[in-house]
Short mmCIF file of N, CA and C in Angstrom, two decimals:
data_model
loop_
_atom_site.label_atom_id
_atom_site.label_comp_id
_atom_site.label_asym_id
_atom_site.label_seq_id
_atom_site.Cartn_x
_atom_site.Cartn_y
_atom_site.Cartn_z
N UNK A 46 26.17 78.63 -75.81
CA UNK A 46 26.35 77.20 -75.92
C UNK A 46 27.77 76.92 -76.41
N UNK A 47 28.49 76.25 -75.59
CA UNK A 47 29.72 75.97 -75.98
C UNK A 47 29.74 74.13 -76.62
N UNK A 48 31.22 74.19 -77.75
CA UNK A 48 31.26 73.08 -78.73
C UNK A 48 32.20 72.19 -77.94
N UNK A 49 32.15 70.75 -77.86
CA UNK A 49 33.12 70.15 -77.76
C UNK A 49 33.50 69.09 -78.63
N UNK A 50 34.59 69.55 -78.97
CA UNK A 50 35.27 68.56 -79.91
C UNK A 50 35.96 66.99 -79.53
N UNK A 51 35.64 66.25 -80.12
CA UNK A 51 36.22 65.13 -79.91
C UNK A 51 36.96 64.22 -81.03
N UNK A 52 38.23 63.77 -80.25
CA UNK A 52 39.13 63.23 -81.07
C UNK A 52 38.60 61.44 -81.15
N UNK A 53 38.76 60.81 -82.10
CA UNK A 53 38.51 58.89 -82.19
C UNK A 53 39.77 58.76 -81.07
N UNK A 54 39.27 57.76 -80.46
CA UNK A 54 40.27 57.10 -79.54
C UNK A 54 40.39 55.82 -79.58
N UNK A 55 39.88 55.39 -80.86
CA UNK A 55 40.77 54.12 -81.06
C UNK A 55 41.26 54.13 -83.19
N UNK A 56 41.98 53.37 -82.90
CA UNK A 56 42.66 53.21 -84.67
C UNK A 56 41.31 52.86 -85.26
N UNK A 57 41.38 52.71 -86.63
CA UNK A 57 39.93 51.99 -87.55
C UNK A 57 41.54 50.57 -87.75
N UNK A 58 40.40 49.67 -87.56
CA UNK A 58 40.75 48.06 -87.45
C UNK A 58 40.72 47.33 -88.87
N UNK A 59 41.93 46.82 -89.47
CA UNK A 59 42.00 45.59 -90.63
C UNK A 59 40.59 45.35 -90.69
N UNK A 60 40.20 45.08 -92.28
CA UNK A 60 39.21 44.33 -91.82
C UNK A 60 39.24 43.06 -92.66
N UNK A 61 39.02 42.31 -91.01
CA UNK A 61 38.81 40.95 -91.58
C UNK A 61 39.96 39.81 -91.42
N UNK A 62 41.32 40.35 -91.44
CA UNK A 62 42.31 39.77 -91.73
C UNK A 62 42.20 38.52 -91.54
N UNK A 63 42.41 38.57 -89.82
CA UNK A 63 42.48 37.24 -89.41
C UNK A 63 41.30 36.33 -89.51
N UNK A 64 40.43 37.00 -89.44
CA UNK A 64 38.93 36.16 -89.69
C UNK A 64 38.82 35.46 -90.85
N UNK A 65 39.24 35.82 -91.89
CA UNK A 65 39.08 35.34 -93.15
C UNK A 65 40.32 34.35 -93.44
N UNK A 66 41.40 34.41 -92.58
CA UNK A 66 42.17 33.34 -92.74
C UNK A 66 41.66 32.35 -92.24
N UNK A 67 41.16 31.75 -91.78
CA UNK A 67 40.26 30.39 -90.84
C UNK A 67 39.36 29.98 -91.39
N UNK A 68 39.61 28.87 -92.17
CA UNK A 68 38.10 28.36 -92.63
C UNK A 68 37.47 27.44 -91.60
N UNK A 69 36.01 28.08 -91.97
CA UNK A 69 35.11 26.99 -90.92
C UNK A 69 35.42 25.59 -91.31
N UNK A 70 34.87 24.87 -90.30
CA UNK A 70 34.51 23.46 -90.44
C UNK A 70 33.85 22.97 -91.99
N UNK A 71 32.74 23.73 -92.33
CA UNK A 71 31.99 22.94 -93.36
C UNK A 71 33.03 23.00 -94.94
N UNK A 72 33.97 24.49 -94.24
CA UNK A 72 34.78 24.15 -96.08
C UNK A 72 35.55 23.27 -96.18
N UNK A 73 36.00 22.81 -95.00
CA UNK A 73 37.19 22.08 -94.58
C UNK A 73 36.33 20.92 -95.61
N UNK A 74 35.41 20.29 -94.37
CA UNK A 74 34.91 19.18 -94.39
C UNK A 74 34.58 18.99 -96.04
N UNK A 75 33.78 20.18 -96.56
CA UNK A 75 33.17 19.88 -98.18
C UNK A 75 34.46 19.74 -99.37
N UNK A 76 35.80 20.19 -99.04
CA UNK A 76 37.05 20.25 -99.42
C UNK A 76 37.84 19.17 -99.78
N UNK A 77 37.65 18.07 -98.27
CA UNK A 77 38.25 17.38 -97.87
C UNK A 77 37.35 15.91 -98.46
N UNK A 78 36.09 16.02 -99.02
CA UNK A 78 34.86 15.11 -99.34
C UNK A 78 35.57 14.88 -100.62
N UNK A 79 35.72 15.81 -101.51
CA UNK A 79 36.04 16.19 -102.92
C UNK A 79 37.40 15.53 -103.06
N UNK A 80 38.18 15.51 -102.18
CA UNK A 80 39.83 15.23 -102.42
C UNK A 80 39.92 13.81 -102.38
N UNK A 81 38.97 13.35 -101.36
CA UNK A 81 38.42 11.87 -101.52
C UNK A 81 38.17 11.03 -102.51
N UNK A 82 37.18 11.88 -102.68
CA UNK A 82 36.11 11.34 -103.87
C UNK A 82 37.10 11.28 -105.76
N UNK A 83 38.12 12.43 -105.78
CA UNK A 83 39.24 12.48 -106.43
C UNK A 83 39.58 11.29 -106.59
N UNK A 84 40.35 10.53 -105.52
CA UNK A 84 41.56 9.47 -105.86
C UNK A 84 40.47 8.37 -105.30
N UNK A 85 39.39 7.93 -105.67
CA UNK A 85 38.56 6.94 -105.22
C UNK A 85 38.12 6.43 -103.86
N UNK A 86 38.43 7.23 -103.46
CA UNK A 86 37.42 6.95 -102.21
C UNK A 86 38.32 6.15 -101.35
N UNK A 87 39.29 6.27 -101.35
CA UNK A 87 40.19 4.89 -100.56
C UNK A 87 40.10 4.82 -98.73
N UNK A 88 39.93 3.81 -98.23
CA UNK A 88 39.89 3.85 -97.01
C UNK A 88 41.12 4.36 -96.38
N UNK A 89 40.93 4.92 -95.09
CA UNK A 89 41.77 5.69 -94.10
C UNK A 89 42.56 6.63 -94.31
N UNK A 90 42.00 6.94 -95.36
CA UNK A 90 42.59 8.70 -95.94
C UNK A 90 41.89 9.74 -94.99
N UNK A 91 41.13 9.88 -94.61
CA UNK A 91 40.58 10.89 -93.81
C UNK A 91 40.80 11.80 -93.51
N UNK A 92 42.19 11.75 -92.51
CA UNK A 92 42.65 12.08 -91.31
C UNK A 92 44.26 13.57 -92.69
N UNK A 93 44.21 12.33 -93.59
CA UNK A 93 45.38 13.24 -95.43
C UNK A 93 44.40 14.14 -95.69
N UNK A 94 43.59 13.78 -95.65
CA UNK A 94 42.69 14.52 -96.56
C UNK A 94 41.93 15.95 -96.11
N UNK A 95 41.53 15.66 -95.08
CA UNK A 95 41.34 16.91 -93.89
C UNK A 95 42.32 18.12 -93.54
N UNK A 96 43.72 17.20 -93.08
CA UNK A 96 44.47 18.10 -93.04
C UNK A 96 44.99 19.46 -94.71
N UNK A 97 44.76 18.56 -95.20
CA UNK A 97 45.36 18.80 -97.01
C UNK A 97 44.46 19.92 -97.28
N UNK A 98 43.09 19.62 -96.69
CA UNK A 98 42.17 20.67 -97.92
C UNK A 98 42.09 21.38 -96.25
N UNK A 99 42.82 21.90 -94.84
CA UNK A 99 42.45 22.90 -94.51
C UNK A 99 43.20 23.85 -94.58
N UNK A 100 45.05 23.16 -95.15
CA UNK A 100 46.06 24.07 -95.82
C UNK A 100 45.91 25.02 -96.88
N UNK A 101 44.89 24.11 -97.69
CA UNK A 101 45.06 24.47 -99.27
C UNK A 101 43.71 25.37 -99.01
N UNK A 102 43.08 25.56 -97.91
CA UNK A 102 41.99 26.50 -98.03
C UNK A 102 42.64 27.61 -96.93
N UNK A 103 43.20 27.40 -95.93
CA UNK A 103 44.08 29.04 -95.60
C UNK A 103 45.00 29.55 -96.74
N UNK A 104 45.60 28.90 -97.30
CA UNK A 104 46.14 29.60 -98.46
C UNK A 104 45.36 30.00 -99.31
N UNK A 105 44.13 29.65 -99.47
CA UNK A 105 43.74 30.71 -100.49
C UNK A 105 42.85 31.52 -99.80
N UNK A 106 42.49 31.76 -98.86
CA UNK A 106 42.28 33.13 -98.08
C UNK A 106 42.93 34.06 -97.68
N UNK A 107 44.07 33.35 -97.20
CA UNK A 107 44.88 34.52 -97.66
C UNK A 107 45.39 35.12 -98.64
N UNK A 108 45.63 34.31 -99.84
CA UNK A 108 45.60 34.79 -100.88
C UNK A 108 44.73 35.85 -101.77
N UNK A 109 43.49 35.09 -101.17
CA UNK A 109 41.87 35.88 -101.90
C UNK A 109 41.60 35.35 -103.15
N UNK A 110 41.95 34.11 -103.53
CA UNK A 110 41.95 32.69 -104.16
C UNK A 110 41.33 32.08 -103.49
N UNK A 111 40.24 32.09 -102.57
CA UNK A 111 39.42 31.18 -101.93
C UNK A 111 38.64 30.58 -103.22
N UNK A 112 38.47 29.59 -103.79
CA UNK A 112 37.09 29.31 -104.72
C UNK A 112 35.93 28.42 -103.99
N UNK A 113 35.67 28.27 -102.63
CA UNK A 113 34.50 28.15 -102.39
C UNK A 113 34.41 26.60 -102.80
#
C-alpha cells in the first residue's frame, strides 16, 4: 500500500477582517435612535444621524472598540 502525501492548496484566510468592519443595519439603525434621542429628538436629523453612528460604528470595529 502506497502513501500519498498532500500539500494545502490554499493560504488559511484573515479571519473576519472585512466582515467585521460592516455593521449591519440594526446597529446602525439602534446607534443612530440613541444619537437622536441624545440632542432631543429634533426633526430632520435622520439622514446626520444615520450617517454619524455608521462611521462611529466602522471605527470601532475596526478598532475592536465596538460597544454594541
Amino acid at each position: 500500500m502506497s502513501r500519498v502525501l498532500s500539500t494545502p492548496t490554499s493560504q488559511p484566510q484573515a479571519t473576519g477582517t472585512a466582515r467585521t468592519a460592516t455593521p449591519t443595519h440594526e446597529q446602525i439603525a439602534k446607534r443612530a435612535y440613541e444619537k437622536w434621542c441624545k440632542r432631543g429628538r429634533p426633526q430632520g436629523t435622520h439622514q446626520q444621524d444615520w450617517l454619524e453612528a455608521e462611521m462611529e460604528i466602522k471605527r470601532e470595529l475596526a478598532n475592536g472598540t465596538y460597544r454594541g
